[in-house]
């Protein structure tokens, strides 16, 4: 054996040990990432279910973008998506999707912000509109881009079917339903043409209807838009990132 041969073998063993250590570290990192992929969404899921008072078995989908370990080290999740069906908070119910950015792992710091989308089917919209005094919520339907309602009026002993289509919009965080058009029997007319018809019997139905929902939702949610899309009505909200750090923003708002 030459003197040069021994150092070469030692260097060879050293390289092999280094390679083995790197492989072990890589495996541990992969395992840690897989564990984090199970634990973090589960923690978020539990927190959401608790906040919304949902049953433990209620399905909640949680997605966290990117590789988790670096985000856990920095203490902030870059992008979180949460989705669940048939979520009800008071009279407000529907399928919910939430996207949040810059979400801290601990609850003592605000998130960067977020947005929520609530999709309501006609029956869920009826539950919500039933909170408007005198509104025929039981007849509510959807005919894009409008919300429809119907009823009957009696004139000289004759029952006449009538209907009104309302255009939904948002004003100062409230839902506003503005009469756009309607029907008398089989005849279609504009809302202006309906006003004053049938001796004013339809006039109460032709008023703008305004509905505040803030008192049913966390104060951090601000309604931005609402529109009828197909067989659903879609409401979009901005979310104040402070909801994670400020208990007051998790309490219902006010009307």
PDB file of C-alpha atoms in Angstrom:
ATOM      1  CA  UNK A   1       0.000   0.000   0.000  1.00  0.00           C
ATOM      2  CA  UNK A   2       1.425   3.384  -0.979  1.00  0.00           C
ATOM      3  CA  UNK A   3       1.312   6.437   1.284  1.00  0.00           C
ATOM      4  CA  UNK A   4      -0.814   8.242  -1.335  1.00  0.00           C
ATOM      5  CA  UNK A   5      -3.393   5.410  -1.471  1.00  0.00           C
ATOM      6  CA  UNK A   6      -4.573   5.755   2.142  1.00  0.00           C
ATOM      7  CA  UNK A   7      -5.486   9.488   1.912  1.00  0.00           C
ATOM      8  CA  UNK A   8      -7.367   8.823  -1.308  1.00  0.00           C
ATOM      9  CA  UNK A   9      -9.412   6.084   0.379  1.00  0.00           C
ATOM     10  CA  UNK A  10     -10.081   8.344   3.375  1.00  0.00           C
ATOM     11  CA  UNK A  11     -11.204  11.114   1.058  1.00  0.00           C
ATOM     12  CA  UNK A  12     -13.430   8.614  -0.748  1.00  0.00           C
ATOM     13  CA  UNK A  13     -15.007   7.529   2.542  1.00  0.00           C
ATOM     14  CA  UNK A  14     -15.500  11.177   3.522  1.00  0.00           C
ATOM     15  CA  UNK A  15     -17.301  11.925   0.261  1.00  0.00           C
ATOM     16  CA  UNK A  16     -19.491   8.849   0.736  1.00  0.00           C
ATOM     17  CA  UNK A  17     -20.390   9.892   4.291  1.00  0.00           C
ATOM     18  CA  UNK A  18     -21.219  13.406   3.061  1.00  0.00           C
ATOM     19  CA  UNK A  19     -23.421  12.013   0.303  1.00  0.00           C
ATOM     20  CA  UNK A  20     -25.216   9.763   2.808  1.00  0.00           C
ATOM     21  CA  UNK A  21     -25.745  12.715   5.169  1.00  0.00           C
ATOM     22  CA  UNK A  22     -27.145  14.828   2.330  1.00  0.00           C
ATOM     23  CA  UNK A  23     -29.523  12.031   1.330  1.00  0.00           C
ATOM     24  CA  UNK A  24     -30.680  11.633   4.951  1.00  0.00           C
ATOM     25  CA  UNK A  25     -31.226  15.383   5.285  1.00  0.00           C
ATOM     26  CA  UNK A  26     -33.149  15.452   1.997  1.00  0.00           C
ATOM     27  CA  UNK A  27     -35.356  12.575   3.167  1.00  0.00           C
ATOM     28  CA  UNK A  28     -35.997  14.309   6.500  1.00  0.00           C
ATOM     29  CA  UNK A  29     -36.921  17.532   4.699  1.00  0.00           C
ATOM     30  CA  UNK A  30     -39.348  15.663   2.440  1.00  0.00           C
ATOM     31  CA  UNK A  31     -40.890  13.883   5.427  1.00  0.00           C
ATOM     32  CA  UNK A  32     -41.167  17.171   7.346  1.00  0.00           C
ATOM     33  CA  UNK A  33     -42.869  18.805   4.357  1.00  0.00           C
ATOM     34  CA  UNK A  34     -45.330  15.919   4.079  1.00  0.00           C
ATOM     35  CA  UNK A  35     -46.093  16.142   7.798  1.00  0.00           C
ATOM     36  CA  UNK A  36     -46.573  19.905   7.529  1.00  0.00           C
ATOM     37  CA  UNK A  37     -48.938  19.336   4.586  1.00  0.00           C
ATOM     38  CA  UNK A  38     -51.114  17.267   6.915  1.00  0.00           C
ATOM     39  CA  UNK A  39     -50.828  19.293  10.111  1.00  0.00           C
ATOM     40  CA  UNK A  40     -51.155  22.896   8.883  1.00  0.00           C
ATOM     41  CA  UNK A  41     -54.366  22.463   6.817  1.00  0.00           C
ATOM     42  CA  UNK A  42     -55.815  20.463   9.712  1.00  0.00           C
ATOM     43  CA  UNK A  43     -55.140  23.308  12.141  1.00  0.00           C
ATOM     44  CA  UNK A  44     -56.697  25.824   9.761  1.00  0.00           C
ATOM     45  CA  UNK A  45     -59.689  23.547   9.228  1.00  0.00           C
ATOM     46  CA  UNK A  46     -60.276  23.234  12.978  1.00  0.00           C
ATOM     47  CA  UNK A  47     -59.997  26.991  13.520  1.00  0.00           C
ATOM     48  CA  UNK A  48     -62.518  27.706  10.738  1.00  0.00           C
ATOM     49  CA  UNK A  49     -64.979  25.100  12.015  1.00  0.00           C
ATOM     50  CA  UNK A  50     -64.748  26.565  15.526  1.00  0.00           C
ATOM     51  CA  UNK A  51     -65.224  30.151  14.350  1.00  0.00           C
ATOM     52  CA  UNK A  52     -68.272  29.260  12.220  1.00  0.00           C
ATOM     53  CA  UNK A  53     -69.668  26.765  14.746  1.00  0.00           C
ATOM     54  CA  UNK A  54     -69.685  24.022  12.114  1.00  0.00           C
ATOM     55  CA  UNK A  55     -70.035  20.321  13.012  1.00  0.00           C
ATOM     56  CA  UNK A  56     -66.753  18.439  13.193  1.00  0.00           C
ATOM     57  CA  UNK A  57     -67.762  16.317  10.195  1.00  0.00           C
ATOM     58  CA  UNK A  58     -68.581  19.324   7.981  1.00  0.00           C
ATOM     59  CA  UNK A  59     -66.228  19.169   4.944  1.00  0.00           C
ATOM     60  CA  UNK A  60     -63.806  22.106   4.678  1.00  0.00           C
ATOM     61  CA  UNK A  61     -61.179  22.152   1.933  1.00  0.00           C
ATOM     62  CA  UNK A  62     -57.906  23.921   2.746  1.00  0.00           C
ATOM     63  CA  UNK A  63     -55.058  24.620   0.313  1.00  0.00           C
ATOM     64  CA  UNK A  64     -51.755  26.319   1.150  1.00  0.00           C
ATOM     65  CA  UNK A  65     -49.656  27.425  -1.824  1.00  0.00           C
ATOM     66  CA  UNK A  66     -45.926  26.847  -2.125  1.00  0.00           C
ATOM     67  CA  UNK A  67     -43.468  24.795  -0.080  1.00  0.00           C
ATOM     68  CA  UNK A  68     -44.535  24.929   3.562  1.00  0.00           C
ATOM     69  CA  UNK A  69     -41.279  24.556   5.501  1.00  0.00           C
ATOM     70  CA  UNK A  70     -39.779  27.925   4.477  1.00  0.00           C
ATOM     71  CA  UNK A  71     -43.118  29.591   5.230  1.00  0.00           C
ATOM     72  CA  UNK A  72     -43.225  27.979   8.672  1.00  0.00           C
ATOM     73  CA  UNK A  73     -39.710  29.212   9.362  1.00  0.00           C
ATOM     74  CA  UNK A  74     -40.694  32.791   8.470  1.00  0.00           C
ATOM     75  CA  UNK A  75     -43.946  32.459  10.434  1.00  0.00           C
ATOM     76  CA  UNK A  76     -46.204  33.482   7.535  1.00  0.00           C
ATOM     77  CA  UNK A  77     -48.214  31.486   4.983  1.00  0.00           C
ATOM     78  CA  UNK A  78     -48.104  33.183   1.590  1.00  0.00           C
ATOM     79  CA  UNK A  79     -51.513  32.152   0.234  1.00  0.00           C
ATOM     80  CA  UNK A  80     -54.320  30.157   1.863  1.00  0.00           C
ATOM     81  CA  UNK A  81     -57.527  29.013   0.161  1.00  0.00           C
ATOM     82  CA  UNK A  82     -60.517  27.708   2.090  1.00  0.00           C
ATOM     83  CA  UNK A  83     -63.750  26.367   0.617  1.00  0.00           C
ATOM     84  CA  UNK A  84     -66.873  24.804   2.089  1.00  0.00           C
ATOM     85  CA  UNK A  85     -70.438  24.174   0.983  1.00  0.00           C
ATOM     86  CA  UNK A  86     -73.712  24.975   2.730  1.00  0.00           C
ATOM     87  CA  UNK A  87     -72.240  27.294   5.331  1.00  0.00           C
ATOM     88  CA  UNK A  88     -74.836  29.374   7.205  1.00  0.00           C
ATOM     89  CA  UNK A  89     -74.240  32.362   9.468  1.00  0.00           C
ATOM     90  CA  UNK A  90     -77.655  33.459  10.624  1.00  0.00           C
ATOM     91  CA  UNK A  91     -79.789  34.038   7.498  1.00  0.00           C
ATOM     92  CA  UNK A  92     -76.705  34.348   5.279  1.00  0.00           C
ATOM     93  CA  UNK A  93     -75.860  30.972   3.760  1.00  0.00           C
ATOM     94  CA  UNK A  94     -74.239  29.443   0.710  1.00  0.00           C
ATOM     95  CA  UNK A  95     -71.090  27.900  -0.682  1.00  0.00           C
ATOM     96  CA  UNK A  96     -68.083  29.864   0.549  1.00  0.00           C
ATOM     97  CA  UNK A  97     -64.594  30.378  -0.881  1.00  0.00           C
ATOM     98  CA  UNK A  98     -61.942  32.411   0.940  1.00  0.00           C
ATOM     99  CA  UNK A  99     -58.490  33.486  -0.228  1.00  0.00           C
ATOM    100  CA  UNK A 100     -56.093  35.059   2.263  1.00  0.00           C
ATOM    101  CA  UNK A 101     -52.582  36.397   1.786  1.00  0.00           C
ATOM    102  CA  UNK A 102     -49.745  36.754   4.257  1.00  0.00           C
ATOM    103  CA  UNK A 103     -51.403  34.674   6.975  1.00  0.00           C
ATOM    104  CA  UNK A 104     -49.360  34.551  10.226  1.00  0.00           C
ATOM    105  CA  UNK A 105     -48.973  31.211  11.933  1.00  0.00           C
ATOM    106  CA  UNK A 106     -49.729  32.786  15.315  1.00  0.00           C
ATOM    107  CA  UNK A 107     -52.958  34.673  15.923  1.00  0.00           C
ATOM    108  CA  UNK A 108     -51.301  37.763  17.439  1.00  0.00           C
ATOM    109  CA  UNK A 109     -50.552  39.416  14.096  1.00  0.00           C
ATOM    110  CA  UNK A 110     -52.779  40.506  11.201  1.00  0.00           C
ATOM    111  CA  UNK A 111     -52.837  38.917   7.775  1.00  0.00           C
ATOM    112  CA  UNK A 112     -52.104  41.023   4.718  1.00  0.00           C
ATOM    113  CA  UNK A 113     -55.742  40.729   3.660  1.00  0.00           C
ATOM    114  CA  UNK A 114     -58.162  38.520   1.836  1.00  0.00           C
ATOM    115  CA  UNK A 115     -61.387  38.101  -0.085  1.00  0.00           C
ATOM    116  CA  UNK A 116     -64.434  35.868   0.215  1.00  0.00           C
ATOM    117  CA  UNK A 117     -67.072  34.708  -2.238  1.00  0.00           C
ATOM    118  CA  UNK A 118     -70.498  33.416  -1.204  1.00  0.00           C
ATOM    119  CA  UNK A 119     -72.664  31.621  -3.765  1.00  0.00           C
ATOM    120  CA  UNK A 120     -76.338  31.332  -2.863  1.00  0.00           C
ATOM    121  CA  UNK A 121     -78.953  29.146  -4.476  1.00  0.00           C
ATOM    122  CA  UNK A 122     -82.533  30.487  -4.720  1.00  0.00           C
ATOM    123  CA  UNK A 123     -83.655  28.736  -1.520  1.00  0.00           C
ATOM    124  CA  UNK A 124     -80.747  30.287   0.410  1.00  0.00           C
ATOM    125  CA  UNK A 125     -81.549  33.707  -1.041  1.00  0.00           C
ATOM    126  CA  UNK A 126     -85.187  33.300   0.037  1.00  0.00           C
ATOM    127  CA  UNK A 127     -84.054  32.708   3.614  1.00  0.00           C
ATOM    128  CA  UNK A 128     -82.036  35.917   3.506  1.00  0.00           C
ATOM    129  CA  UNK A 129     -84.729  38.060   1.860  1.00  0.00           C
ATOM    130  CA  UNK A 130     -87.345  36.789   4.306  1.00  0.00           C
ATOM    131  CA  UNK A 131     -85.753  39.213   6.785  1.00  0.00           C
ATOM    132  CA  UNK A 132     -87.158  42.152   4.744  1.00  0.00           C
ATOM    133  CA  UNK A 133     -90.550  43.146   6.137  1.00  0.00           C
ATOM    134  CA  UNK A 134     -93.348  42.704   3.645  1.00  0.00           C
ATOM    135  CA  UNK A 135     -91.186  41.228   0.906  1.00  0.00           C
ATOM    136  CA  UNK A 136     -92.663  38.140  -0.840  1.00  0.00           C
ATOM    137  CA  UNK A 137     -89.515  36.116  -0.245  1.00  0.00           C
ATOM    138  CA  UNK A 138     -91.275  32.771  -0.709  1.00  0.00           C
ATOM    139  CA  UNK A 139     -91.725  33.570  -4.425  1.00  0.00           C
ATOM    140  CA  UNK A 140     -88.134  34.699  -5.088  1.00  0.00           C
ATOM    141  CA  UNK A 141     -86.313  33.267  -8.097  1.00  0.00           C
ATOM    142  CA  UNK A 142     -83.303  34.111 -10.258  1.00  0.00           C
ATOM    143  CA  UNK A 143     -83.345  35.222 -13.888  1.00  0.00           C
ATOM    144  CA  UNK A 144     -79.939  36.685 -14.703  1.00  0.00           C
ATOM    145  CA  UNK A 145     -79.156  39.464 -14.198  1.00  0.00           C
ATOM    146  CA  UNK A 146     -82.169  39.966 -11.907  1.00  0.00           C
ATOM    147  CA  UNK A 147     -83.842  38.641  -8.787  1.00  0.00           C
ATOM    148  CA  UNK A 148     -87.524  37.968  -9.391  1.00  0.00           C
ATOM    149  CA  UNK A 149     -90.553  37.983  -7.119  1.00  0.00           C
ATOM    150  CA  UNK A 150     -94.228  37.483  -7.848  1.00  0.00           C
ATOM    151  CA  UNK A 151     -97.632  37.899  -6.312  1.00  0.00           C
ATOM    152  CA  UNK A 152    -101.282  38.619  -6.999  1.00  0.00           C
ATOM    153  CA  UNK A 153    -103.540  41.644  -6.727  1.00  0.00           C
ATOM    154  CA  UNK A 154    -107.299  41.718  -6.551  1.00  0.00           C
ATOM    155  CA  UNK A 155    -109.108  44.278  -8.675  1.00  0.00           C
ATOM    156  CA  UNK A 156    -112.912  44.375  -8.993  1.00  0.00           C
ATOM    157  CA  UNK A 157    -113.088  40.773  -7.862  1.00  0.00           C
ATOM    158  CA  UNK A 158    -110.499  39.617 -10.412  1.00  0.00           C
ATOM    159  CA  UNK A 159    -107.182  38.104  -9.323  1.00  0.00           C
ATOM    160  CA  UNK A 160    -104.316  39.388 -11.471  1.00  0.00           C
ATOM    161  CA  UNK A 161    -100.858  37.727 -11.331  1.00  0.00           C
ATOM    162  CA  UNK A 162     -97.969  40.200 -11.208  1.00  0.00           C
ATOM    163  CA  UNK A 163     -94.205  39.905 -11.104  1.00  0.00           C
ATOM    164  CA  UNK A 164     -91.244  42.210 -10.560  1.00  0.00           C
ATOM    165  CA  UNK A 165     -87.585  41.746 -11.523  1.00  0.00           C
ATOM    166  CA  UNK A 166     -85.099  43.491  -9.215  1.00  0.00           C
ATOM    167  CA  UNK A 167     -81.556  44.459 -10.145  1.00  0.00           C
ATOM    168  CA  UNK A 168     -79.213  43.624  -7.221  1.00  0.00           C
ATOM    169  CA  UNK A 169     -76.418  46.005  -6.251  1.00  0.00           C
ATOM    170  CA  UNK A 170     -74.398  47.139  -3.242  1.00  0.00           C
ATOM    171  CA  UNK A 171     -74.537  50.520  -1.509  1.00  0.00           C
ATOM    172  CA  UNK A 172     -72.468  51.267   1.612  1.00  0.00           C
ATOM    173  CA  UNK A 173     -72.147  47.554   2.314  1.00  0.00           C
ATOM    174  CA  UNK A 174     -75.898  46.878   2.034  1.00  0.00           C
ATOM    175  CA  UNK A 175     -77.703  44.773  -0.562  1.00  0.00           C
ATOM    176  CA  UNK A 176     -80.025  46.921  -2.666  1.00  0.00           C
ATOM    177  CA  UNK A 177     -82.797  45.511  -4.877  1.00  0.00           C
ATOM    178  CA  UNK A 178     -83.977  48.038  -7.467  1.00  0.00           C
ATOM    179  CA  UNK A 179     -87.113  47.276  -9.559  1.00  0.00           C
ATOM    180  CA  UNK A 180     -86.116  46.995 -13.224  1.00  0.00           C
ATOM    181  CA  UNK A 181     -89.082  45.416 -15.005  1.00  0.00           C
ATOM    182  CA  UNK A 182     -92.178  43.369 -14.365  1.00  0.00           C
ATOM    183  CA  UNK A 183     -95.241  41.608 -15.640  1.00  0.00           C
ATOM    184  CA  UNK A 184     -98.975  42.091 -15.380  1.00  0.00           C
ATOM    185  CA  UNK A 185    -100.595  38.852 -16.405  1.00  0.00           C
ATOM    186  CA  UNK A 186     -98.723  37.850 -19.560  1.00  0.00           C
ATOM    187  CA  UNK A 187     -97.622  41.388 -20.460  1.00  0.00           C
ATOM    188  CA  UNK A 188     -94.025  42.502 -19.824  1.00  0.00           C
ATOM    189  CA  UNK A 189     -93.486  46.138 -18.875  1.00  0.00           C
ATOM    190  CA  UNK A 190     -90.799  48.324 -17.380  1.00  0.00           C
ATOM    191  CA  UNK A 191     -90.824  49.200 -13.700  1.00  0.00           C
ATOM    192  CA  UNK A 192     -91.744  52.798 -14.570  1.00  0.00           C
ATOM    193  CA  UNK A 193     -94.700  51.564 -16.592  1.00  0.00           C
ATOM    194  CA  UNK A 194     -95.807  49.441 -13.636  1.00  0.00           C
ATOM    195  CA  UNK A 195     -95.881  52.405 -11.265  1.00  0.00           C
ATOM    196  CA  UNK A 196     -99.335  53.859 -10.942  1.00  0.00           C
ATOM    197  CA  UNK A 197    -100.947  50.903 -12.714  1.00  0.00           C
ATOM    198  CA  UNK A 198    -103.860  49.041 -11.141  1.00  0.00           C
ATOM    199  CA  UNK A 199    -104.674  52.112  -9.025  1.00  0.00           C
ATOM    200  CA  UNK A 200    -101.290  51.993  -7.317  1.00  0.00           C
ATOM    201  CA  UNK A 201    -101.798  48.505  -5.874  1.00  0.00           C
ATOM    202  CA  UNK A 202     -98.350  47.485  -7.139  1.00  0.00           C
ATOM    203  CA  UNK A 203     -96.508  50.518  -5.811  1.00  0.00           C
ATOM    204  CA  UNK A 204     -95.461  48.906  -2.479  1.00  0.00           C
ATOM    205  CA  UNK A 205     -93.734  46.130  -4.434  1.00  0.00           C
ATOM    206  CA  UNK A 206     -91.946  48.656  -6.645  1.00  0.00           C
ATOM    207  CA  UNK A 207     -89.910  50.324  -3.914  1.00  0.00           C
ATOM    208  CA  UNK A 208     -86.154  49.872  -3.651  1.00  0.00           C
ATOM    209  CA  UNK A 209     -85.451  47.242  -1.017  1.00  0.00           C
ATOM    210  CA  UNK A 210     -82.326  47.675   1.100  1.00  0.00           C
ATOM    211  CA  UNK A 211     -80.946  44.912   3.295  1.00  0.00           C
ATOM    212  CA  UNK A 212     -78.098  45.265   5.782  1.00  0.00           C
ATOM    213  CA  UNK A 213     -76.319  41.970   6.460  1.00  0.00           C
ATOM    214  CA  UNK A 214     -73.414  43.365   8.505  1.00  0.00           C
ATOM    215  CA  UNK A 215     -75.057  42.433  11.805  1.00  0.00           C
ATOM    216  CA  UNK A 216     -74.944  38.752  10.827  1.00  0.00           C
ATOM    217  CA  UNK A 217     -71.282  38.630   9.732  1.00  0.00           C
ATOM    218  CA  UNK A 218     -67.876  39.358  11.294  1.00  0.00           C
ATOM    219  CA  UNK A 219     -67.078  43.072  11.238  1.00  0.00           C
ATOM    220  CA  UNK A 220     -63.966  42.316   9.161  1.00  0.00           C
ATOM    221  CA  UNK A 221     -66.135  41.430   6.134  1.00  0.00           C
ATOM    222  CA  UNK A 222     -67.222  44.229   3.810  1.00  0.00           C
ATOM    223  CA  UNK A 223     -69.647  43.453   0.982  1.00  0.00           C
ATOM    224  CA  UNK A 224     -68.263  44.746  -2.328  1.00  0.00           C
ATOM    225  CA  UNK A 225     -70.495  43.360  -5.078  1.00  0.00           C
ATOM    226  CA  UNK A 226     -73.430  41.075  -5.768  1.00  0.00           C
ATOM    227  CA  UNK A 227     -74.720  39.675  -9.050  1.00  0.00           C
ATOM    228  CA  UNK A 228     -76.869  36.898 -10.452  1.00  0.00           C
ATOM    229  CA  UNK A 229     -74.836  34.316 -12.369  1.00  0.00           C
ATOM    230  CA  UNK A 230     -76.793  31.453 -13.893  1.00  0.00           C
ATOM    231  CA  UNK A 231     -78.765  29.762 -11.133  1.00  0.00           C
ATOM    232  CA  UNK A 232     -76.826  31.399  -8.299  1.00  0.00           C
ATOM    233  CA  UNK A 233     -76.393  34.841  -6.794  1.00  0.00           C
ATOM    234  CA  UNK A 234     -72.766  35.632  -5.999  1.00  0.00           C
ATOM    235  CA  UNK A 235     -71.655  38.037  -3.276  1.00  0.00           C
ATOM    236  CA  UNK A 236     -68.027  39.172  -2.992  1.00  0.00           C
ATOM    237  CA  UNK A 237     -66.466  40.478   0.218  1.00  0.00           C
ATOM    238  CA  UNK A 238     -63.195  42.108   1.214  1.00  0.00           C
ATOM    239  CA  UNK A 239     -61.667  40.764   4.425  1.00  0.00           C
ATOM    240  CA  UNK A 240     -59.719  42.948   6.833  1.00  0.00           C
ATOM    241  CA  UNK A 241     -56.538  41.014   7.664  1.00  0.00           C
ATOM    242  CA  UNK A 242     -56.815  42.231  11.242  1.00  0.00           C
ATOM    243  CA  UNK A 243     -59.525  39.623  11.869  1.00  0.00           C
ATOM    244  CA  UNK A 244     -56.784  37.223  13.025  1.00  0.00           C
ATOM    245  CA  UNK A 245     -55.415  39.583  15.669  1.00  0.00           C
ATOM    246  CA  UNK A 246     -58.375  41.756  16.706  1.00  0.00           C
ATOM    247  CA  UNK A 247     -61.259  39.948  18.462  1.00  0.00           C
ATOM    248  CA  UNK A 248     -63.550  42.905  17.734  1.00  0.00           C
ATOM    249  CA  UNK A 249     -63.284  42.208  14.002  1.00  0.00           C
ATOM    250  CA  UNK A 250     -64.514  38.660  14.591  1.00  0.00           C
ATOM    251  CA  UNK A 251     -67.646  39.945  16.304  1.00  0.00           C
ATOM    252  CA  UNK A 252     -70.759  40.758  14.220  1.00  0.00           C
ATOM    253  CA  UNK A 253     -70.874  44.189  12.631  1.00  0.00           C
ATOM    254  CA  UNK A 254     -73.724  46.647  12.996  1.00  0.00           C
ATOM    255  CA  UNK A 255     -76.476  48.080  10.813  1.00  0.00           C
TER     256      UNK A 255
END
